[in-house]
């Protein structure tokens, strides 16, 4: 009864998930594919949408029905209970994806599974009634959200088939094991196929597939042989899978296709870079065998070549000039579906002009060290509209591009200039080696340092082969590059101008103004010039130049922009650059709601640019399905911001130039609905983490700064301070010697009195 009530509640709440993905009958573009059939590849959802929800749960399975971009298969990994009922879980150890160990702590067991001693909780030790009434699903991958753990029941094969997916795929992993425990998978399937259709049956055991050959109708059910890792031994032939791979013609006698780990097709070397593709797909296609690739998951980066963009990885397997696999087995079926429907090349579909500006953050800094010539070249090649330069100043007054005034983070300044480190509270709280303390000739001796925001905490490096490649650019060189490459515009970011003027005698604003003027950027309207600063007094210096558009950088997340503040911003700037949580609030890894900030800025006709977009899934709330393209769709297509500032302009350009950027088009990348997934989690979770207080409103005091100070004459200041310093040193020495002088005076006086009393 409890199970029935819970299922009813889940079916009601699943409408929230359905709203996230439903779209009116989109169809993939018509094109000639290099699959065996010539049609588009099949997307096989492993355990439903197991990248977000527990595997084969009602949520995971229900969402897959809504993905009608492409041909979709719903897969179930079969396990048999003690009474011979099929349930859907990948691992034979139930404790890897359920809470069975907590419910039945004394039923831990050890069995021989295909020659390996495996310890855990097994379905063969429990009847289906015990499992279905007492055991709940949990997420098996630690990096994925656990808010649905312990609330969703285990699904039977009948439950999954009852969803009525377009294609039903059943994977049988452990036929030999179940036979040893007096359970027959083939008998179970023979009975169940009468009441439910099974379109594909796959297995890594050849003996099982050979027995099934005469029991299935080839026109109704395809048999697929699954390859495991090359050095693993196949349990029925006792051969390694690598050896079986060399005799595909023998396999063709009883199967329609093969399912292989993706590395069988595109090998990845020890350094996580792609090697040359094998001939496996071509060889199999020549024999009439379909090839399905497994192992795809948005939150499990496969190679640095993909720049943490899962769409790029899918396209590598389905849209290269030489071959296309016939299907993709993935934990994130929405991304695979849109990769096929939206991004696979189609000669009949003209890419559309981007709806929002693609603005770089230190160039293509997700691919090459930021603010180097290579990062800017990559950005231009990737289709960025606006390339950016965060201006820093050297000690001798050279303006150059670098993300940080502290050289320790983005260059190899340590340990060469360790002795020059200092503490400058006006700039940052930590000690650093600052650009204004080194000459340009010294800075040029440094190499760039590839930076990843997640390298230290999560281990996500960026293109390590290029970690020290490229050279830094002066502002003049940057402007020359922008003109030569005909990008749509430039963004100049200005920080610490007041400190440099008053404390270092460096005129940053003057240097930038002169460089822009010399390059005639102030006299043309062909290329857009964006001047960005967090200091309103800096922006005022660029007022009155029609060629310039001023952007106020609001660094702290905000939840509201009251009318007085917006009115003040309107006087200062043409647009604002604000952080992602200022537009869509985030709570415990989920989007919570869209704030009022965007509407408040739009009402005053202030442009809105959002920053910083990154591809790494650890930067994305769960609502984006570990897919940076879905985040782009949310900000660009749904919120319609004026521009996105990104470290991966290639990903943004791929989306922005595709036909799927238009939500009113025939096909679209669906944006997230802020708060919908959080509501769904709240409906099943016993308790979510504490609610985070909302971001504060933006006040007038946050946007209005005092006037820029005059540029200090550093030479006279230095001389004056030098004289004062000498004077202070003399006083300090005198103060230190004072006790000694007093002591000597006392001794002298004592000797004098002694001599006087003796008549000397």
XYZ file of C-alpha atoms in Angstrom:
760
model
C 0.000 0.000 0.000
C 2.867 2.376 0.863
C 4.461 1.663 -2.519
C 1.181 2.402 -4.350
C 0.688 5.701 -2.534
C 4.274 6.761 -3.164
C 4.029 5.898 -6.842
C 0.852 7.942 -7.136
C 2.570 10.947 -5.542
C 5.558 10.585 -7.854
C 3.343 10.401 -10.926
C 1.691 13.665 -9.905
C 5.009 15.377 -9.258
C 6.545 14.069 -12.471
C 4.571 16.745 -14.315
C 7.193 19.214 -13.055
C 9.915 17.255 -14.811
C 7.735 16.967 -17.901
C 7.363 20.742 -18.094
C 11.144 21.047 -18.121
C 11.533 19.136 -21.358
C 8.273 19.192 -23.287
C 8.364 20.774 -26.749
C 5.927 20.695 -29.612
C 6.913 17.873 -31.947
C 10.393 18.980 -33.020
C 12.064 16.883 -35.675
C 15.751 16.489 -36.422
C 17.003 18.058 -39.653
C 16.931 15.718 -42.622
C 20.446 14.716 -43.558
C 22.363 11.698 -44.762
C 24.060 10.056 -41.829
C 27.053 7.730 -41.914
C 25.283 5.182 -39.754
C 24.655 1.700 -41.123
C 21.005 2.526 -41.825
C 21.669 6.064 -43.077
C 19.321 7.412 -40.411
C 20.169 9.412 -37.268
C 21.862 7.612 -34.368
C 19.771 6.115 -31.576
C 20.039 7.752 -28.139
C 19.974 5.060 -25.455
C 19.109 6.442 -22.024
C 20.959 4.265 -19.506
C 18.529 3.721 -16.676
C 16.489 6.646 -17.945
C 17.865 10.057 -17.075
C 20.298 8.527 -14.565
C 22.624 11.530 -14.746
C 20.133 13.465 -12.626
C 17.803 10.986 -10.936
C 18.506 7.563 -9.404
C 18.796 4.931 -12.117
C 15.547 3.553 -13.542
C 13.451 5.533 -11.058
C 10.059 6.759 -12.164
C 11.482 10.274 -12.561
C 14.399 9.081 -14.654
C 12.186 7.015 -16.938
C 9.327 9.482 -17.307
C 11.506 12.333 -18.555
C 12.877 10.245 -21.421
C 9.392 10.082 -22.956
C 9.455 13.833 -23.406
C 12.604 13.811 -25.551
C 11.140 13.633 -29.030
C 13.948 15.494 -30.803
C 15.349 12.178 -32.009
C 14.799 8.447 -31.845
C 15.095 7.484 -28.181
C 15.572 4.170 -26.380
C 15.013 3.556 -22.672
C 17.380 0.978 -21.211
C 17.054 -1.304 -18.209
C 19.884 -3.344 -16.722
C 18.317 -6.606 -15.599
C 18.785 -8.193 -12.170
C 16.737 -11.184 -10.972
C 15.328 -11.483 -7.457
C 15.134 -14.682 -5.441
C 11.656 -15.369 -6.816
C 12.690 -14.693 -10.418
C 11.290 -11.179 -10.867
C 13.267 -8.734 -12.989
C 14.318 -5.391 -11.542
C 16.350 -2.630 -13.216
C 19.759 -1.787 -11.722
C 23.204 -1.680 -13.347
C 25.351 -3.148 -10.594
C 24.772 -6.668 -9.352
C 25.534 -5.265 -5.895
C 22.296 -3.603 -4.868
C 24.053 -1.507 -2.224
C 25.730 0.582 -4.935
C 22.398 2.113 -6.005
C 19.933 1.445 -3.158
C 19.757 1.817 0.621
C 19.480 -1.948 1.133
C 22.581 -2.034 3.321
C 20.899 0.270 5.818
C 17.576 -1.566 5.714
C 19.073 -5.050 5.995
C 22.513 -4.558 7.588
C 22.963 -8.253 8.436
C 22.453 -9.610 4.920
C 25.874 -8.785 3.484
C 27.105 -11.671 1.346
C 30.030 -12.671 -0.887
C 29.583 -14.479 -4.196
C 31.757 -15.555 -7.076
C 30.703 -13.408 -10.027
C 32.390 -14.427 -13.268
C 35.538 -15.511 -11.458
C 35.703 -12.559 -9.033
C 34.821 -12.593 -5.333
C 32.275 -9.821 -4.916
C 30.978 -8.608 -1.540
C 27.662 -6.825 -1.186
C 23.893 -7.198 -1.110
C 22.464 -9.263 -3.992
C 18.989 -9.535 -5.511
C 19.179 -13.343 -5.385
C 18.988 -13.146 -1.578
C 15.693 -11.249 -1.471
C 12.234 -11.777 -2.885
C 10.829 -9.037 -5.076
C 8.155 -8.255 -2.486
C 10.799 -7.536 0.167
C 12.814 -5.285 -2.157
C 9.868 -3.356 -3.567
C 8.269 -2.704 -0.180
C 11.381 -1.856 1.835
C 14.235 -0.710 -0.403
C 14.654 2.717 -2.018
C 16.970 4.000 -4.714
C 20.018 6.214 -4.199
C 22.268 7.996 -6.671
C 25.270 5.790 -7.416
C 27.613 8.585 -8.576
C 28.892 10.759 -5.673
C 29.161 13.966 -7.744
C 25.451 13.899 -8.551
C 22.711 15.294 -6.358
C 21.583 13.058 -3.514
C 18.349 14.882 -2.674
C 16.282 12.116 -4.273
C 18.025 9.357 -2.304
C 15.903 7.062 -0.183
C 12.554 8.280 -1.555
C 12.061 6.532 -4.908
C 11.236 2.828 -5.140
C 13.123 0.253 -7.191
C 11.562 -0.308 -10.616
C 10.711 -3.700 -12.041
C 11.218 -4.451 -15.718
C 7.447 -4.244 -16.105
C 7.465 -0.773 -14.515
C 9.989 0.471 -17.052
C 8.302 -1.171 -20.018
C 5.011 0.260 -18.757
C 6.322 3.753 -19.482
C 5.893 2.737 -23.141
C 9.116 4.256 -24.455
C 9.584 4.550 -28.230
C 12.272 1.858 -27.981
C 12.873 -0.501 -25.046
C 16.400 -1.828 -24.540
C 17.109 -4.595 -22.007
C 20.684 -5.340 -20.980
C 21.456 -8.754 -19.452
C 24.821 -8.659 -17.711
C 24.932 -11.704 -15.456
C 23.203 -14.678 -17.072
C 25.938 -17.106 -15.923
C 25.669 -15.910 -12.315
C 21.888 -16.295 -12.232
C 22.107 -19.742 -13.834
C 24.440 -20.793 -11.008
C 21.713 -19.700 -8.593
C 18.998 -21.698 -10.357
C 17.439 -18.708 -12.062
C 16.906 -18.602 -15.830
C 17.075 -15.261 -17.567
C 16.040 -16.754 -20.894
C 12.922 -18.330 -19.382
C 12.067 -15.056 -17.686
C 12.405 -13.185 -20.978
C 10.440 -15.776 -22.899
C 7.531 -15.275 -20.529
C 7.786 -11.473 -20.270
C 8.115 -10.838 -23.999
C 4.538 -11.977 -24.395
C 3.300 -9.039 -22.331
C 5.842 -6.362 -23.193
C 7.798 -5.504 -26.292
C 11.602 -5.607 -26.113
C 13.274 -3.979 -29.099
C 16.887 -4.686 -28.112
C 18.513 -7.292 -25.903
C 22.191 -6.805 -25.182
C 24.619 -8.851 -23.138
C 28.361 -9.202 -22.552
C 27.915 -13.009 -22.485
C 28.097 -14.725 -25.860
C 26.587 -17.971 -24.606
C 23.405 -16.203 -23.568
C 23.041 -14.427 -26.923
C 23.600 -17.667 -28.812
C 20.766 -19.302 -26.861
C 18.503 -16.322 -27.458
C 19.162 -16.381 -31.205
C 16.506 -18.999 -31.835
C 14.052 -17.566 -29.315
C 13.555 -14.053 -30.668
C 12.070 -12.718 -33.838
C 14.855 -10.748 -35.548
C 12.302 -8.405 -37.082
C 11.035 -7.484 -33.613
C 14.080 -7.782 -31.351
C 17.721 -7.079 -32.127
C 20.479 -8.892 -30.269
C 23.573 -6.854 -29.408
C 26.863 -8.121 -27.999
C 28.339 -5.841 -25.349
C 32.127 -5.586 -25.120
C 33.627 -4.910 -21.721
C 37.181 -3.680 -21.098
C 39.691 -5.337 -23.447
C 41.495 -7.358 -20.755
C 38.330 -8.688 -19.118
C 37.553 -12.350 -19.825
C 34.194 -13.206 -21.396
C 32.674 -15.834 -19.032
C 31.332 -18.335 -21.597
C 34.198 -18.505 -24.119
C 36.954 -17.680 -21.598
C 38.477 -15.300 -24.139
C 39.428 -11.715 -23.522
C 37.138 -9.202 -25.158
C 40.110 -7.854 -27.105
C 40.511 -11.277 -28.746
C 36.818 -11.531 -29.581
C 37.006 -8.113 -31.227
C 39.368 -9.549 -33.836
C 36.693 -11.952 -35.097
C 33.649 -9.779 -35.752
C 32.520 -12.012 -38.601
C 31.835 -14.821 -36.116
C 29.730 -12.504 -33.968
C 27.691 -11.452 -36.987
C 26.215 -14.950 -37.162
C 23.945 -14.361 -34.173
C 23.810 -10.636 -33.367
C 22.747 -7.483 -35.187
C 25.208 -5.154 -33.556
C 27.877 -4.536 -30.949
C 27.968 -2.204 -27.947
C 31.494 -1.019 -27.130
C 33.100 1.416 -24.688
C 33.716 4.681 -26.507
C 37.505 4.247 -26.146
C 37.294 1.289 -28.557
C 36.489 3.880 -31.236
C 38.350 7.009 -30.133
C 41.249 6.001 -27.849
C 42.320 8.443 -25.143
C 45.984 8.421 -24.094
C 47.364 8.529 -20.561
C 47.404 12.336 -20.686
C 43.675 12.441 -21.539
C 44.083 13.538 -25.138
C 42.434 11.864 -28.132
C 44.418 9.523 -30.300
C 43.596 8.517 -33.843
C 40.259 6.735 -34.322
C 40.268 2.996 -34.867
C 38.675 1.336 -37.883
C 36.143 -0.505 -35.711
C 33.040 1.296 -36.966
C 34.027 0.937 -40.611
C 34.972 -2.728 -40.153
C 31.696 -3.529 -38.401
C 29.604 -1.646 -40.951
C 31.234 -3.606 -43.777
C 29.985 -6.772 -42.089
C 26.502 -5.323 -41.601
C 26.949 -4.892 -37.845
C 25.597 -1.819 -36.105
C 27.937 -0.127 -33.600
C 26.706 1.442 -30.378
C 29.096 3.396 -28.134
C 28.792 3.424 -24.338
C 30.279 5.376 -21.461
C 28.888 8.849 -22.122
C 28.157 11.100 -19.149
C 28.242 14.900 -19.019
C 29.829 14.869 -15.577
C 32.663 12.478 -16.455
C 35.074 14.376 -18.726
C 36.707 12.074 -21.227
C 39.367 14.161 -22.942
C 40.789 17.675 -22.813
C 40.033 17.903 -26.537
C 36.366 18.425 -25.674
C 36.976 21.459 -23.402
C 34.435 20.066 -20.914
C 31.650 20.422 -23.487
C 29.709 17.122 -23.708
C 28.079 18.156 -26.987
C 31.503 18.307 -28.610
C 32.181 14.756 -27.471
C 28.910 13.436 -28.873
C 29.597 15.134 -32.197
C 33.019 13.492 -32.330
C 31.264 10.127 -32.617
C 28.331 11.012 -34.862
C 29.384 13.936 -37.037
C 32.920 13.375 -38.250
C 33.680 12.994 -41.979
C 34.509 9.279 -41.799
C 31.824 7.533 -39.761
C 28.938 7.749 -37.343
C 28.117 5.281 -34.619
C 24.603 3.874 -34.748
C 23.761 4.809 -31.189
C 24.984 6.427 -27.983
C 24.440 4.933 -24.519
C 24.383 7.866 -22.110
C 23.381 8.964 -18.619
C 22.387 12.388 -20.006
C 19.972 11.701 -22.840
C 18.788 15.352 -23.252
C 22.281 16.480 -24.267
C 22.773 13.600 -26.688
C 19.367 14.266 -28.208
C 20.051 17.946 -28.869
C 23.546 17.160 -30.169
C 21.949 15.064 -32.894
C 18.983 17.318 -33.604
C 20.659 20.718 -33.305
C 24.387 20.574 -33.849
C 25.158 17.797 -36.296
C 26.013 19.534 -39.571
C 23.213 19.987 -42.035
C 23.740 21.643 -45.373
C 20.083 22.642 -45.630
C 20.016 24.550 -42.355
C 21.467 28.035 -42.316
C 22.935 29.099 -38.978
C 21.274 32.112 -37.441
C 22.960 35.252 -36.210
C 23.610 35.182 -32.490
C 20.838 36.551 -30.272
C 23.334 37.841 -27.710
C 26.908 39.060 -27.858
C 29.575 36.461 -27.129
C 32.136 38.259 -24.989
C 35.323 36.538 -23.899
C 36.770 36.448 -20.424
C 40.535 36.760 -20.967
C 40.100 35.413 -24.480
C 39.403 31.700 -24.836
C 40.911 31.160 -21.397
C 39.310 27.732 -21.096
C 41.607 26.499 -23.866
C 44.809 28.572 -23.525
C 46.316 30.693 -20.746
C 44.208 33.827 -20.414
C 45.110 37.109 -22.089
C 47.769 35.531 -24.313
C 48.030 35.763 -28.054
C 46.929 32.121 -28.318
C 43.812 32.736 -26.195
C 42.800 35.685 -28.366
C 43.500 33.809 -31.603
C 41.394 30.888 -30.380
C 38.574 33.241 -29.411
C 38.561 34.878 -32.841
C 38.573 31.483 -34.554
C 35.773 30.262 -32.280
C 33.488 33.088 -33.381
C 33.599 35.402 -30.367
C 31.945 38.762 -31.012
C 33.870 40.743 -28.403
C 37.371 40.028 -27.131
C 38.380 41.508 -23.796
C 41.465 42.991 -22.181
C 41.675 43.496 -18.428
C 44.302 46.225 -18.295
C 47.190 46.132 -15.830
C 50.086 48.564 -15.494
C 53.757 47.796 -15.134
C 56.022 49.810 -12.848
C 57.320 51.786 -15.837
C 53.845 52.632 -17.123
C 53.230 50.002 -19.810
C 49.559 49.001 -20.124
C 49.065 45.306 -20.881
C 46.362 42.624 -20.735
C 46.153 40.275 -17.764
C 43.276 39.059 -15.629
C 44.875 39.823 -12.291
C 47.075 42.576 -10.912
C 48.643 39.819 -8.786
C 51.116 37.964 -10.991
C 51.408 34.905 -8.740
C 48.100 33.462 -9.915
C 48.379 33.753 -13.689
C 52.122 33.794 -14.372
C 55.301 32.037 -13.277
C 56.308 34.993 -11.078
C 56.941 32.644 -8.188
C 59.689 32.006 -7.209
C 61.675 34.347 -9.495
C 60.267 37.491 -7.866
C 59.353 36.136 -4.462
C 61.425 38.861 -2.815
C 59.144 41.454 -4.422
C 55.966 40.150 -2.799
C 54.084 42.633 -0.669
C 50.798 43.286 1.057
C 48.472 45.872 -0.515
C 45.143 45.849 1.366
C 43.663 48.411 -1.041
C 44.021 45.880 -3.875
C 43.544 42.465 -2.258
C 43.636 40.892 1.185
C 46.423 38.401 0.421
C 50.069 39.124 -0.259
C 51.092 39.047 -3.887
C 53.616 39.999 -6.516
C 51.963 42.952 -8.201
C 52.396 44.099 -11.778
C 52.941 47.716 -10.686
C 56.072 46.638 -8.802
C 57.752 45.074 -11.869
C 58.904 46.714 -15.078
C 57.534 45.547 -18.404
C 60.925 44.047 -19.307
C 60.733 41.970 -16.098
C 57.147 40.912 -16.766
C 58.066 39.787 -20.264
C 60.467 37.246 -18.754
C 57.508 35.452 -17.163
C 55.521 32.663 -18.757
C 51.730 32.589 -18.608
C 50.155 30.121 -16.208
C 47.022 28.218 -17.251
C 44.399 28.820 -14.607
C 41.376 26.718 -13.756
C 38.918 27.900 -11.109
C 38.345 24.254 -10.131
C 41.808 22.749 -10.447
C 42.670 22.853 -6.758
C 39.324 21.766 -5.321
C 37.952 19.401 -7.941
C 40.967 18.492 -10.061
C 39.642 19.857 -13.347
C 42.668 21.006 -15.280
C 42.374 22.901 -18.525
C 44.438 21.775 -21.500
C 47.596 21.012 -19.484
C 49.705 20.694 -22.636
C 49.250 24.447 -23.112
C 49.595 25.491 -19.475
C 52.588 27.790 -20.149
C 52.098 28.541 -23.836
C 51.515 31.910 -25.457
C 52.822 35.393 -24.788
C 51.321 38.404 -23.088
C 50.112 41.374 -25.089
C 50.452 45.073 -24.431
C 47.256 47.048 -24.795
C 48.571 48.473 -28.058
C 49.231 44.967 -29.410
C 45.772 43.860 -28.308
C 44.126 46.739 -30.155
C 46.151 45.992 -33.278
C 45.076 42.352 -33.070
C 41.405 43.324 -32.738
C 41.554 45.525 -35.808
C 43.485 42.983 -37.872
C 41.077 40.137 -37.045
C 37.942 42.211 -37.583
C 36.160 41.059 -34.454
C 32.866 42.826 -33.797
C 34.298 44.713 -30.878
C 36.472 44.912 -27.799
C 35.908 45.159 -24.064
C 38.394 47.073 -21.907
C 38.165 46.230 -18.209
C 39.608 48.781 -15.758
C 40.257 48.146 -12.058
C 42.448 49.719 -9.330
C 42.812 52.984 -11.273
C 42.382 55.126 -8.139
C 45.034 53.234 -6.186
C 47.532 53.357 -9.045
C 47.022 57.100 -9.482
C 47.406 58.071 -5.828
C 49.954 55.492 -4.670
C 52.005 54.535 -7.705
C 51.836 57.592 -9.916
C 50.419 55.528 -12.779
C 47.746 57.048 -15.002
C 45.833 53.953 -16.121
C 42.856 55.876 -17.503
C 45.134 58.222 -19.437
C 47.150 55.350 -20.885
C 43.992 53.552 -22.061
C 42.454 56.710 -23.486
C 45.616 57.460 -25.437
C 45.935 53.897 -26.774
C 42.319 53.816 -27.947
C 42.677 57.201 -29.590
C 45.939 56.294 -31.329
C 44.214 53.201 -32.728
C 41.265 55.420 -33.790
C 38.755 53.402 -31.778
C 37.291 56.681 -30.554
C 36.557 57.842 -34.092
C 34.739 54.855 -35.616
C 31.504 52.943 -35.121
C 32.455 49.796 -37.024
C 33.782 47.910 -34.014
C 31.956 48.180 -30.701
C 34.030 49.468 -27.781
C 32.863 48.464 -24.305
C 34.513 50.162 -21.330
C 33.937 48.143 -18.160
C 34.783 49.155 -14.600
C 33.567 48.656 -11.062
C 34.425 52.328 -10.402
C 31.862 54.920 -11.518
C 34.515 57.646 -11.512
C 36.474 55.687 -14.125
C 33.418 55.390 -16.359
C 32.838 59.130 -16.116
C 36.197 59.706 -17.810
C 34.860 58.013 -20.955
C 31.601 59.915 -21.055
C 30.762 61.833 -24.185
C 32.556 59.581 -26.690
C 29.837 58.155 -28.996
C 32.020 55.201 -29.967
C 32.235 53.972 -26.374
C 29.609 52.065 -24.418
C 30.162 52.149 -20.657
C 29.453 49.085 -18.492
C 29.278 49.125 -14.705
C 30.696 45.926 -13.245
C 28.694 44.790 -10.213
C 30.897 42.126 -8.682
C 28.829 41.030 -5.703
C 25.658 38.953 -6.248
C 22.488 41.003 -5.793
C 18.844 40.088 -5.457
C 17.185 43.346 -6.363
C 17.928 46.706 -7.989
C 15.637 49.370 -6.465
C 14.540 52.281 -8.617
C 16.854 54.917 -7.029
C 19.847 52.680 -7.675
C 18.799 51.957 -11.241
C 18.305 55.659 -11.888
C 21.808 56.337 -10.623
C 23.245 53.582 -12.839
C 21.455 55.136 -15.814
C 23.475 58.322 -15.274
C 26.738 56.424 -15.073
C 26.572 53.641 -17.631
C 24.866 52.157 -20.661
C 24.857 48.657 -19.270
C 25.743 46.441 -16.329
C 27.894 43.344 -16.035
C 26.468 41.126 -13.312
C 27.122 37.662 -11.930
C 24.887 34.718 -12.813
C 23.283 34.428 -9.327
C 22.128 38.045 -9.664
C 19.769 36.956 -12.449
C 18.915 33.442 -11.289
C 19.329 32.761 -7.581
C 20.842 29.426 -6.596
C 20.175 27.383 -3.480
C 22.036 24.194 -2.508
C 23.054 23.480 -6.083
C 19.621 24.153 -7.624
C 18.302 27.238 -9.347
C 15.726 28.835 -7.096
C 14.058 31.662 -9.000
C 14.634 34.428 -11.489
C 15.312 37.693 -9.669
C 13.747 41.041 -10.577
C 17.106 42.517 -11.567
C 16.805 41.867 -15.299
C 13.338 43.416 -15.561
C 14.402 46.385 -13.429
C 17.388 47.095 -15.672
C 15.376 46.618 -18.851
C 12.720 49.043 -17.665
C 15.440 51.700 -17.553
C 16.836 50.547 -20.930
C 20.090 49.411 -19.354
C 21.806 46.545 -21.188
C 22.569 43.428 -19.139
C 25.597 41.181 -19.605
C 26.039 38.063 -17.473
C 29.348 36.560 -16.309
C 31.292 34.246 -16.067
C 30.080 31.212 -17.983
C 32.252 28.107 -17.753
C 31.914 24.632 -19.224
C 32.968 22.551 -16.217
C 29.903 20.825 -14.794
C 30.949 21.707 -11.246
C 30.161 25.339 -12.158
C 26.577 24.488 -13.123
C 23.482 24.066 -10.957
C 21.839 20.660 -11.370
C 19.029 22.243 -13.423
C 21.429 22.583 -16.360
C 22.021 18.810 -16.570
C 25.828 19.289 -16.436
C 25.463 20.823 -19.907
C 26.839 24.344 -20.546
C 24.638 24.650 -23.641
C 21.498 24.364 -21.504
C 22.791 27.185 -19.302
C 23.396 29.283 -22.412
C 19.856 28.582 -23.588
C 18.509 29.732 -20.226
C 20.289 33.098 -20.298
C 20.170 33.732 -24.039
C 16.876 32.260 -25.278
C 14.753 32.464 -22.132
C 16.067 35.554 -20.312
C 17.320 37.250 -23.502
C 20.342 38.940 -21.942
C 22.328 41.285 -24.164
C 25.520 39.298 -23.885
C 27.296 36.426 -22.143
C 30.854 36.640 -20.863
C 32.463 33.240 -21.204
C 35.788 31.465 -20.982
C 34.695 29.012 -23.681
C 33.492 31.136 -26.624
C 33.517 28.087 -28.909
C 30.682 26.500 -26.947
C 28.673 29.722 -26.986
C 29.257 30.226 -30.714
C 28.200 26.663 -31.524
C 24.904 27.248 -29.747
C 24.328 30.836 -30.851
C 24.861 30.096 -34.539
C 22.640 27.000 -34.501
C 18.964 26.838 -35.507
C 18.148 25.670 -31.973
C 18.723 29.070 -30.387
C 15.159 30.105 -31.262
C 12.580 28.788 -28.799
C 9.866 29.378 -31.394
C 11.660 27.342 -34.018
C 10.987 23.769 -35.027
C 13.804 22.514 -32.804
C 15.251 24.209 -29.723
C 17.644 23.611 -26.863
C 15.267 23.851 -23.938
C 16.223 26.266 -21.150
C 15.900 25.433 -17.489
C 12.863 26.649 -15.592
C 14.351 28.277 -12.455
C 13.047 26.620 -9.320
C 11.199 23.727 -10.977
C 13.775 21.064 -10.098
C 14.107 22.398 -6.552
C 10.333 22.058 -6.104
C 10.511 18.517 -7.415
C 13.306 17.703 -4.981
C 11.341 19.250 -2.124
C 8.346 17.074 -2.935
C 10.217 13.829 -2.295
C 13.115 14.705 0.001
C 12.663 14.320 3.737
C 14.747 17.414 4.394
C 16.767 19.712 2.172
C 19.800 21.639 3.470
C 19.058 24.962 5.213
C 17.689 27.745 3.039
C 20.328 30.288 2.044
C 19.398 33.938 2.678
C 18.579 35.885 -0.500
C 21.172 38.137 -2.104
C 20.992 41.750 -0.821
C 19.566 44.585 -2.935
C 21.915 46.903 -4.793
C 22.175 50.258 -3.046
C 23.136 53.673 -4.455
C 26.253 53.619 -2.277
C 27.316 50.414 -4.031
C 27.504 52.074 -7.438
C 28.638 55.659 -6.792
C 32.349 56.159 -6.104
C 34.351 59.252 -5.163
C 36.148 61.134 -7.947
C 39.412 59.719 -9.215
C 42.387 61.199 -7.357
C 45.038 63.130 -9.224
C 48.036 61.183 -10.440
C 50.781 61.560 -7.865
C 54.172 62.830 -9.008
C 55.965 59.733 -7.871
C 59.500 61.203 -8.168
C 58.945 64.151 -5.797
C 56.826 62.006 -3.578
C 59.594 59.449 -3.420
C 62.208 62.112 -2.571
C 60.030 63.603 0.140
C 59.197 60.261 1.581
C 62.891 59.354 1.401
C 63.902 62.393 3.512
C 61.176 61.675 5.999
C 62.244 58.067 6.122
C 65.868 59.043 6.964
C 64.655 61.418 9.668
C 62.468 58.726 11.184
C 65.347 56.285 11.114
C 67.576 58.763 13.030
C 64.863 59.281 15.638
C 64.435 55.526 15.963
C 68.197 55.042 16.524
C 68.286 57.850 19.065
C 65.340 56.344 20.931
C 67.059 52.957 21.008
C 70.285 54.542 22.343
C 68.522 56.668 24.986
C 68.795 54.097 27.842
C 72.516 53.726 27.195
C 73.071 57.490 27.171
C 71.177 57.878 30.431
C 73.215 55.115 32.001
C 76.498 56.749 30.905
C 75.311 60.082 32.281
C 74.566 58.525 35.671
C 77.969 56.842 35.811
C 79.732 60.064 34.852
C 77.834 62.035 37.479
C 78.604 59.421 40.122
C 82.333 59.483 39.346
C 82.335 63.287 39.470
C 80.713 63.356 42.930
C 83.104 60.723 44.217
C 86.103 62.719 43.022
C 84.709 65.967 44.465
C 84.212 64.413 47.897
C 87.804 63.115 47.979
C 89.179 66.587 47.261
C 90.319 65.982 43.702
